[in-house]
Coordinates of C-alpha atoms and ligand atoms in Angstrom, one line a residue:
X7 CA -21.7 -10.3 -24.5
X8 CA -19.2 -13.0 -23.7
X9 CA -20.5 -14.9 -20.6
X10 CA -17.3 -14.4 -19.4
X11 CA -17.2 -11.7 -16.2
X12 CA -15.7 -9.1 -16.8
X13 CA -12.8 -7.9 -14.2
X14 CA -12.4 -4.2 -12.7
X15 CA -9.2 -4.3 -11.2
X16 CA -8.9 -1.1 -8.9
X17 CA -5.9 -0.5 -7.6
X18 CA -4.9 2.9 -5.2
X19 CA -1.4 4.1 -3.5
X20 CA -0.9 4.0 -0.6
X21 CA -4.5 3.2 1.1
X22 CA -5.0 2.2 4.2
X23 CA -7.6 0.1 5.4
X24 CA -8.1 2.0 8.9
X25 CA -9.4 4.9 6.6
X26 CA -12.4 2.9 5.0
X27 CA -15.5 3.2 6.8
X28 CA -16.5 -0.6 5.8
X29 CA -13.3 -1.2 7.7
X30 CA -14.1 0.4 11.2
X31 CA -12.9 3.8 10.1
X32 CA -12.8 6.4 13.2
X33 CA -11.3 8.9 10.6
X34 CA -13.9 9.0 7.9
X35 CA -16.3 8.1 5.6
X36 CA -15.9 6.3 2.5
X37 CA -19.8 5.6 0.5
X38 CA -18.7 4.2 -2.6
X39 CA -16.0 2.1 -0.8
X40 CA -18.4 0.9 1.2
X41 CA -21.3 0.0 -1.7
X42 CA -18.3 -2.6 -3.1
X43 CA -18.1 -3.8 0.6
X44 CA -22.0 -3.9 0.7
X45 CA -22.5 -5.8 -2.3
X46 CA -19.7 -7.6 -1.9
X47 CA -17.1 -9.3 0.2
X48 CA -14.6 -7.4 2.9
X49 CA -11.2 -9.6 3.4
X50 CA -9.3 -8.9 6.6
X51 CA -6.3 -10.8 5.9
X52 CA -5.2 -9.8 2.9
X53 CA -1.1 -8.7 3.2
X54 CA 1.6 -7.3 0.6
X55 CA 4.7 -10.0 0.2
X56 CA 6.5 -6.7 0.4
X57 CA 5.4 -3.4 1.8
X58 CA 6.6 -0.9 -1.2
X59 CA 4.7 0.6 -4.5
X60 CA 6.9 -1.6 -7.0
X61 CA 8.0 -5.1 -5.8
X62 CA 3.8 -5.1 -4.9
X63 CA 3.0 -4.2 -8.4
X64 CA 5.2 -7.0 -10.1
X65 CA 4.2 -9.2 -8.0
X66 CA -0.1 -8.9 -9.1
X67 CA 0.7 -8.0 -12.3
X68 CA 3.1 -11.5 -12.5
X69 CA 1.8 -13.8 -9.6
X70 CA 5.2 -14.2 -8.4
X71 CA 7.3 -13.2 -4.8
X72 CA 10.0 -10.6 -5.9
X73 CA 13.0 -13.0 -5.5
X74 CA 11.6 -14.8 -8.5
X75 CA 9.5 -12.0 -10.6
X76 CA 13.3 -9.9 -9.5
X77 CA 11.5 -6.5 -8.5
X78 CA 12.6 -6.4 -5.1
X79 CA 13.0 -2.5 -4.7
X80 CA 11.8 0.6 -6.0
X81 CA 15.1 1.1 -8.0
X82 CA 14.6 -2.4 -10.1
X83 CA 12.3 -2.3 -12.3
X84 CA 10.0 -5.2 -14.5
X85 CA 11.7 -7.4 -17.7
X86 CA 8.6 -6.8 -20.2
X87 CA 9.1 -9.8 -22.2
X88 CA 8.2 -11.5 -19.0
X89 CA 4.9 -14.0 -19.0
X90 CA 2.2 -11.3 -17.1
X91 CA -1.4 -12.2 -16.4
X92 CA -2.7 -9.5 -18.7
X93 CA -0.7 -11.1 -21.5
X94 CA -2.7 -14.4 -20.6
X95 CA -6.3 -12.8 -20.7
X96 CA -5.5 -11.0 -23.5
X97 CA -4.5 -14.9 -25.5
X98 CA -7.4 -16.5 -23.5
X99 CA -9.6 -13.8 -25.3
X100 CA -10.2 -10.7 -23.3
X101 CA -10.3 -7.3 -23.5
X102 CA -6.8 -5.8 -21.4
X103 CA -5.9 -2.6 -20.8
X104 CA -4.6 -0.9 -17.6
X105 CA -5.1 2.4 -16.4
X106 CA -3.0 5.6 -13.9
X107 CA 0.0 4.6 -12.2
X108 CA 2.0 1.9 -13.1
X109 CA 5.8 2.6 -11.6
X110 CA 7.0 -0.2 -13.0
X111 CA 9.7 1.1 -15.0
X112 CA 9.9 3.7 -18.5
X113 CA 11.5 2.7 -21.5
X114 CA 10.8 -0.6 -24.7
X115 CA 12.0 -2.9 -21.1
X116 CA 9.8 -1.6 -19.2
X117 CA 6.7 -0.6 -20.1
X118 CA 3.4 -2.0 -19.6
X119 CA 3.1 -5.1 -22.5
X120 CA -0.4 -7.3 -23.0
X121 CA -2.3 -5.0 -22.5
X122 CA -4.6 -3.7 -25.7
X123 CA -4.6 -0.3 -24.2
X124 CA -1.7 1.5 -21.7
X125 CA -1.8 4.8 -20.8
X126 CA -0.1 5.6 -17.4
X127 CA 1.6 7.9 -15.6
X128 CA 5.7 8.6 -15.7
X129 CA 7.3 7.5 -11.9
X130 CA 5.0 8.7 -9.4
X131 CA 2.8 10.8 -11.3
X132 CA 1.9 14.1 -10.5
X133 CA -1.8 15.4 -9.0
X134 CA -2.3 18.4 -11.2
X135 CA -2.7 18.3 -14.5
X136 CA -1.1 14.9 -14.8
X137 CA 1.8 13.7 -17.9
X138 CA 0.6 10.5 -19.4
X139 CA 2.1 8.1 -21.8
X140 CA -0.4 6.6 -23.8
X141 CA 0.8 3.3 -25.9
X142 CA 4.7 5.1 -25.8
X143 CA 3.3 8.5 -26.6
X144 CA 3.5 11.5 -24.4
X145 CA 0.5 13.3 -23.5
X146 CA -0.9 16.3 -20.9
X147 CA -4.2 15.6 -19.6
X148 CA -5.5 18.5 -17.9
X149 CA -7.6 18.3 -14.6
X150 CA -7.1 16.2 -10.5
X151 CA -4.9 12.9 -11.7
X152 CA -7.6 10.8 -10.0
X153 CA -11.1 12.6 -11.6
X154 CA -8.9 11.8 -14.8
X155 CA -7.8 8.7 -14.4
X156 CA -11.2 8.4 -14.1
X157 CA -12.3 9.9 -17.4
X158 CA -10.0 7.8 -19.3
X159 CA -11.3 4.6 -17.7
X160 CA -15.2 5.3 -18.7
X161 CA -13.9 6.3 -21.9
X162 CA -11.5 2.6 -22.4
X163 CA -15.2 1.5 -21.6
X164 CA -17.0 2.7 -23.9
X165 CA -15.0 2.5 -26.8
X166 CA -13.9 -1.1 -25.9
X167 CA -15.1 -3.8 -27.9
X168 CA -18.2 -5.2 -26.7
X169 CA -17.9 -8.7 -28.3
X170 CA -14.8 -9.4 -25.5
X171 CA -14.6 -10.1 -21.8
X172 CA -12.3 -6.9 -20.5
X173 CA -9.8 -7.0 -17.6
X174 CA -9.7 -3.6 -16.7
X175 CA -7.0 -2.3 -14.2
X176 CA -7.8 1.2 -13.0
X177 CA -4.6 2.3 -10.7
X178 CA -5.1 5.6 -9.2
X179 CA -1.9 7.8 -8.2
X180 CA -3.8 9.0 -4.7
X181 CA -3.2 8.6 -1.8
X182 CA 0.2 8.5 -2.3
X183 CA 2.4 11.5 -0.7
X184 CA 3.0 14.6 -1.4
X185 CA -0.7 14.6 -0.5
X186 CA -2.2 17.5 -3.2
X187 CA -5.4 17.2 -2.8
X188 CA -8.4 18.7 -4.9
X189 CA -8.9 22.4 -4.2
X190 CA -12.7 21.8 -3.8
X191 CA -11.7 19.4 -1.1
X192 CA -9.4 21.3 1.0
X193 CA -11.9 22.3 3.7
X194 CA -12.7 18.3 4.7
X195 CA -11.9 17.0 7.7
X196 CA -11.2 20.1 9.9
X197 CA -12.8 18.9 12.8
X198 CA -9.9 17.3 15.7
X199 CA -9.5 13.6 14.2
X200 CA -9.1 11.2 16.7
X201 CA -5.2 9.9 17.1
X202 CA -4.6 5.9 16.8
X203 CA -4.0 4.1 20.1
X204 CA 0.0 2.8 19.8
X205 CA 0.1 7.1 18.3
X206 CA 2.7 7.8 21.3
X207 CA 4.9 4.5 21.2
X208 CA 8.3 5.4 22.6
X209 CA 9.6 1.9 20.7
X210 CA 11.0 0.5 23.7
X211 CA 10.6 -3.6 23.9
X212 CA 11.2 -4.0 20.3
X213 CA 14.2 -4.8 17.8
X214 CA 15.6 -1.8 16.7
X215 CA 14.0 -1.1 13.4
X216 CA 11.1 0.4 14.9
X217 CA 13.3 3.3 16.9
X218 CA 15.9 3.9 13.9
X219 CA 13.0 4.1 11.4
X220 CA 12.8 8.1 9.9
X221 CA 9.2 7.6 9.5
X222 CA 7.7 9.7 12.4
X223 CA 5.4 12.5 12.3
X224 CA 6.7 14.3 14.9
X225 CA 10.0 14.6 13.2
X226 CA 10.5 13.3 10.0
X227 CA 7.4 14.2 8.3
X228 CA 8.5 18.0 6.6
X229 CA 6.6 20.9 6.8
X230 CA 6.3 21.2 2.9
X231 CA 4.3 17.9 3.4
X232 CA 1.7 19.8 4.7
X233 CA 2.0 23.5 3.5
X234 CA 3.6 24.6 5.9
X235 CA 7.0 27.3 6.3
X236 CA 9.0 28.0 9.2
X237 CA 9.1 31.5 10.3
X238 CA 12.6 33.4 10.4
X239 CA 12.1 34.3 13.8
X240 CA 11.4 31.2 14.7
X241 CA 13.6 29.3 17.3
X242 CA 15.5 26.0 15.6
X243 CA 14.2 27.8 12.1
X244 CA 17.3 26.5 10.3
X245 CA 18.7 28.4 7.3
X246 CA 18.7 26.9 3.7
X247 CA 17.0 23.7 5.0
X248 CA 15.7 22.0 1.8
X249 CA 11.8 21.2 1.5
X250 CA 12.7 17.6 2.0
X251 CA 15.4 18.3 4.8
X252 CA 14.3 16.6 8.2
X253 CA 13.7 19.7 10.4
X254 CA 14.7 19.5 14.1
X255 CA 12.7 21.3 16.5
X256 CA 13.6 23.0 19.3
X257 CA 13.0 21.7 22.6
X258 CA 9.9 22.7 24.9
X259 CA 11.8 25.5 27.2
X260 CA 12.8 26.9 23.5
X261 CA 9.3 26.5 21.9
X262 CA 7.7 30.5 23.4
X263 CA 7.4 32.2 19.6
X264 CA 8.2 28.9 17.2
X265 CA 5.8 30.3 14.7
X266 CA 4.1 27.9 11.1
X267 CA 2.4 29.8 8.2
X268 CA 0.5 28.2 5.9
X269 CA 1.9 28.4 2.3
X270 CA -2.6 28.8 0.5
X271 CA -3.7 30.8 3.4
X272 CA -1.2 32.5 5.2
X273 CA -2.9 31.2 8.6
X274 CA -0.2 31.6 11.6
X275 CA 0.3 28.4 13.8
X276 CA 2.0 28.9 17.2
X277 CA 3.6 26.7 19.7
X278 CA 4.0 26.2 23.9
X279 CA 4.8 22.4 23.4
X280 CA 6.5 19.4 22.0
X281 CA 3.2 17.2 21.9
X282 CA 0.7 21.1 20.5
X283 CA 3.6 20.2 17.3
X284 CA 3.1 16.3 17.4
X285 CA -0.7 16.8 17.4
X286 CA -0.8 19.7 14.7
X287 CA 1.0 18.4 12.2
X288 CA -1.2 14.6 12.7
X289 CA -4.3 17.0 12.2
X290 CA -2.6 18.6 9.0
X291 CA -1.0 15.4 7.2
X292 CA -4.5 13.0 8.5
X293 CA -6.8 16.1 6.4
X294 CA -4.5 16.2 3.4
X295 CA -4.2 12.6 3.1
X296 CA -8.5 11.9 4.0
X297 CA -8.7 14.4 1.1
X298 CA -7.0 12.6 -1.1
X299 CA -9.6 9.8 -0.5
X300 CA -12.4 11.6 -0.7
X301 CA -11.2 11.9 -4.4
X302 CA -10.6 8.6 -4.7
X303 CA -14.3 7.6 -2.8
X304 CA -16.4 9.8 -5.4
X305 CA -14.5 8.0 -8.2
X306 CA -15.0 5.0 -7.5
X307 CA -18.6 5.3 -7.3
X308 CA -18.3 6.9 -10.7
X309 CA -17.0 3.5 -11.7
X310 CA -19.8 1.5 -9.8
X311 CA -22.4 3.7 -11.6
X312 CA -21.0 3.6 -14.9
X313 CA -21.2 -0.3 -13.8
X314 CA -25.5 -0.2 -13.3
X315 CA -25.9 2.6 -15.7
X316 CA -24.5 0.1 -18.3
X317 CA -26.2 -3.0 -17.4
X318 CA -22.2 -5.0 -16.6
X319 CA -22.7 -4.9 -12.9
X320 CA -24.6 -8.2 -12.8
X321 CA -21.8 -9.8 -15.2
X322 CA -18.2 -8.0 -13.4
X323 CA -16.1 -8.8 -11.3
X324 CA -15.2 -5.3 -8.6
X325 CA -11.9 -5.4 -6.4
X326 CA -10.5 -2.4 -4.4
X327 CA -7.3 -2.2 -3.2
X328 CA -4.1 -0.9 -2.7
X329 CA -0.4 -1.7 -2.9
X330 CA -0.6 -1.6 0.4
X331 CA -1.1 -0.5 3.8
X332 CA 0.5 3.0 5.5
X333 CA 0.5 4.2 8.8
X334 CA -1.5 6.8 9.7
X335 CA -0.5 7.8 13.0
X336 CA 0.9 4.1 14.4
X337 CA 3.6 4.0 16.2
X338 CA 3.7 8.0 15.4
X339 CA 4.5 7.4 12.4
X340 CA 3.5 7.9 8.2
X341 CA 4.9 5.3 5.3
X342 CA 4.8 1.6 5.2
X343 CA 8.0 -1.0 4.3
X344 CA 7.8 -2.6 7.4
X345 CA 5.9 -6.5 8.6
X346 CA 4.0 -4.3 11.1
X347 CA 0.5 -4.4 10.4
X348 CA -0.9 -1.1 9.7
X349 CA 1.6 -1.3 6.7
X350 CA 1.1 -4.8 6.1
X351 CA -2.7 -5.3 5.8
X352 CA -4.2 -4.2 2.3
X353 CA -7.8 -3.1 1.6
X354 CA -8.8 -6.0 -0.1
X355 CA -12.8 -6.0 -1.4
X356 CA -14.8 -8.2 -3.6
X357 CA -17.9 -7.4 -5.5
X358 CA -19.1 -10.1 -7.8
X359 CA -22.5 -10.5 -7.9
X360 CA -24.3 -14.8 -8.3
X361 CA -20.9 -15.6 -6.6
X362 CA -20.2 -14.0 -3.3
X363 CA -22.5 -13.3 -1.0
X364 CA -22.7 -9.5 -0.7
X365 CA -22.0 -7.4 3.1
X366 CA -20.1 -10.8 4.3
X367 CA -16.0 -10.8 5.2
X368 CA -13.9 -13.0 5.5
X369 CA -10.9 -14.3 7.9
X370 CA -8.8 -16.5 4.6
X371 CA -5.0 -14.9 5.2
X372 CA -4.8 -14.3 0.9
X373 CA -1.6 -12.0 -0.3
X374 CA -1.3 -9.7 -3.9
X375 CA 0.4 -13.6 -4.8
X376 CA -2.7 -14.8 -5.1
X377 CA -4.2 -11.8 -7.3
X378 CA -3.1 -13.0 -11.3
X379 CA -4.6 -17.0 -10.0
X380 CA -7.6 -15.6 -9.4
X381 CA -8.3 -13.2 -12.4
X382 CA -7.4 -16.1 -14.4
X383 CA -9.5 -19.0 -12.1
X384 CA -12.6 -16.1 -13.1
X385 CA -11.6 -16.1 -16.8
X386 CA -12.3 -20.1 -16.7
X387 CA -8.2 -19.5 -18.3
X388 CA -5.7 -22.5 -16.8
X389 CA -3.2 -21.3 -14.2
X390 CA 0.7 -21.8 -14.9
X391 CA 2.9 -23.6 -13.0
X392 CA 5.2 -20.5 -12.3
X393 CA 2.5 -18.9 -10.2
X394 CA 2.8 -19.0 -6.6
X395 CA -0.2 -18.5 -4.5
X396 CA -3.7 -19.7 -5.2
X397 CA -7.3 -18.4 -6.4
X398 CA -9.0 -17.2 -3.7
X399 CA -12.6 -18.6 -5.8
X400 CA -13.7 -21.0 -2.7
X401 CA -13.5 -17.9 -0.5
X402 CA -15.9 -16.1 -2.3
X403 CA -17.8 -18.7 -2.3
X404 CA -17.7 -18.7 1.3
X405 CA -16.0 -21.8 2.2
X406 CA -12.4 -21.7 3.3
X407 CA -10.1 -25.5 1.4
X408 CA -9.3 -27.4 4.8
X409 CA -5.6 -27.1 3.2
X410 CA -6.1 -23.4 2.9
X411 CA -2.9 -21.4 3.9
X412 CA -3.1 -20.6 7.6
X413 CA -0.2 -17.4 6.8
X414 CA 0.8 -14.1 5.0
X415 CA 4.9 -14.2 4.0
X416 CA 6.3 -10.3 4.0
X417 CA 10.5 -9.8 2.5
X418 CA 11.6 -6.0 2.9
X419 CA 14.6 -5.8 0.4
X420 CA 16.0 -2.4 1.0
X421 CA 18.3 -2.0 4.1
X422 CA 18.8 1.4 5.5
X423 CA 17.4 3.6 2.7
X424 CA 18.5 7.0 1.9
X425 CA 15.2 8.5 3.1
X426 CA 13.3 6.2 5.9
X427 CA 15.7 4.1 7.3
X428 CA 14.2 0.8 7.6
X429 CA 15.8 -2.5 7.9
X430 CA 15.7 -5.4 5.7
X431 CA 13.3 -8.3 7.1
X432 CA 11.4 -11.0 6.8
X433 CA 8.3 -12.7 8.6
X434 CA 5.0 -14.5 8.4
X435 CA 1.6 -14.1 10.4
X436 CA -0.9 -15.8 11.2
X437 CA -3.7 -15.1 13.6
X438 CA -2.0 -15.4 16.4
X439 CA 1.6 -15.2 16.4
X440 CA 4.1 -12.8 14.1
X441 CA 8.0 -13.5 13.9
X442 CA 9.8 -11.0 12.3
X443 CA 13.9 -11.3 11.5
X444 CA 16.1 -8.0 10.4
X445 CA 18.3 -9.6 9.1
X446 CA 19.8 -5.9 8.6
X447 CA 21.6 -6.2 5.4
X448 CA 22.2 -5.7 2.1
X449 CA 22.0 -8.5 0.0
X450 CA 24.0 -6.9 -2.6
X451 CA 21.2 -5.1 -3.7
X452 CA 20.6 -2.0 -5.4
X453 CA 18.7 1.1 -4.0
X454 CA 19.8 -0.8 0.0
X455 CA 23.0 0.1 2.6
X456 CA 25.0 -2.5 4.8
X457 CA 25.8 -1.1 8.5
X458 CA 22.8 -1.0 10.0
X459 CA 24.2 -3.9 13.1
X460 CA 24.3 -7.8 13.6
X461 CA 20.8 -9.0 13.3
X462 CA 17.5 -9.3 15.2
X463 CA 14.3 -11.7 15.9
X464 CA 10.8 -10.6 16.9
X465 CA 7.6 -12.3 18.0
X466 CA 4.2 -10.5 19.0
X467 CA 1.5 -12.1 20.7
X468 CA -1.3 -11.1 18.1
X469 CA -3.9 -12.5 21.0
X470 CA -2.9 -10.3 23.6
X471 CA -0.9 -7.5 21.9
X472 CA -2.6 -6.4 18.9
X473 CA -0.7 -3.4 18.8
X474 CA 2.7 -4.7 18.8
X475 CA 4.2 -3.1 21.2
X476 CA 5.8 -5.8 23.4
X477 CA 8.5 -8.4 21.7
X478 CA 8.3 -11.8 23.7
X479 CA 11.2 -13.5 21.2
X480 CA 13.2 -14.3 24.0
X481 CA 10.4 -14.6 26.6
X482 CA 10.7 -18.5 27.9
X483 CA 6.9 -18.6 27.8
X484 CA 6.7 -18.1 24.4
X485 CA 9.7 -21.0 23.4
X486 CA 7.4 -23.2 22.0
X487 CA 5.4 -20.5 20.1
X488 CA 8.7 -19.1 18.4
X489 CA 9.3 -22.3 17.3
X490 CA 6.8 -23.6 15.7
X491 CA 7.0 -20.3 14.0
X492 CA 10.0 -20.0 12.9
X493 CA 9.6 -24.4 11.5
X494 CA 6.6 -22.3 9.5
X495 CA 8.8 -19.4 8.0
X496 CA 11.4 -22.2 7.3
X497 CA 8.6 -24.9 5.0
X498 CA 7.1 -21.4 3.2
X499 CA 10.5 -19.8 2.3
X500 CA 11.5 -23.4 1.1
X501 CA 8.1 -23.6 -1.1
X502 CA 8.8 -20.3 -2.6
X503 CA 12.2 -20.8 -2.8
X504 CA 13.6 -17.4 -0.8
X505 CA 16.2 -17.2 1.0
X506 CA 16.7 -17.9 4.8
X507 CA 18.7 -15.6 5.6
X508 CA 19.2 -16.6 9.3
X509 CA 21.0 -19.6 7.9
X510 CA 23.7 -18.5 6.6
X511 CA 23.5 -15.9 9.3
X512 CA 23.6 -18.3 11.8
X513 CA 21.0 -16.9 13.8
X514 CA 18.8 -20.5 12.9
Ligands
CA10 CA1 2.2 2.4 -2.6

């Protein structure tokens, strides 16, 4: 067996750290994810460079920001002729595989390259009896997607060449919308689930983006998302409404007799107030989401058990992360996209026996652009100078280098997408502040629309306002903080080569 460590990279889709007990979840327990934290390092400030699926995956694979890899939106796909970390690892003697969600495009120019074996879900994939494209061939795998993805990883581990170290990317579809749990898990999480502190946010004292976004559980989450059907005799019923149309709720005084029926069980629910209905939708959303997470946790346990049983534990770096965070009722929302904390922050657990001390946490700023160089560093391979992150191995060893970055950068390129109406923006976060520039322009990018009005700045004082409810950008008391943060933002954009829209728009 090679002395170089194996790398097992487990990534889910839209799994927020608020739904992991090792991150202090108030809504569920995740004993197997907690095993990684107990035996490894929990990173408390890991951030995504662009809080949506496709761009995050491109950054992880290439070690570059989205303006460099050109995968800026959901509509832009990776050019698989570009170099990526799997190609470097493979050339360096690793056996490489990716199994599960890909979401970087399909076809000869977009399928995975650099992998000895690949078997990926087309597009978002589906939860039950999923289709996979395996080395280009379409196959249907019976079963529940999280189980099937793990089964395929275990089989690949069994079949692998044991003379080489391995790099395995296990990419789960779960818990992405539409939340469709395994039938055996549909009775879990029935107790009332507590709402987060910013659940009843009124979006005042903020730039326009928060109030304009169509991400509210109350008004933008469809009944179809929740396996519910609105009864035709109910007030507010809209004839011909599609399953993905947003359904306006009647006002409180028109709500008498408002009823929803569960599509699966036939159970009937009635409501007297908007608040009751909003609370009910949150409860249903969280139940389904957490049931999907439950299967993820079980299957992470199966992978960890395999490593234990096959003598691989001590020579395998294990990572658990998600392509970005997610709103679980914070600000009244579901979904992601924004630099606001809950969707910006990624869960990031690393178990590295013999190097990282178990049961520890790390406060240093890291991001998904650091992952590729970390893999190469761990493998003892050179880190190409086109990559834009930094290996986190010093942090795993328990030391934060003096010149380690004090910030994380985010840019969301889509503007006013047709479903969620999220505005284009960029910004940085330090431990104390978050500065955001809403440039509200499509920059000619595919998948985006102009027309969301003049740009705006936001500054949040994260020490006093960790929930990010009050923009202090225009408060004279924060003039110095604005100046410092703007200088940091401009230096970071210069360092990575991204375009400072605020200078182009004259809003510097
Ligand atoms: Ca995602």
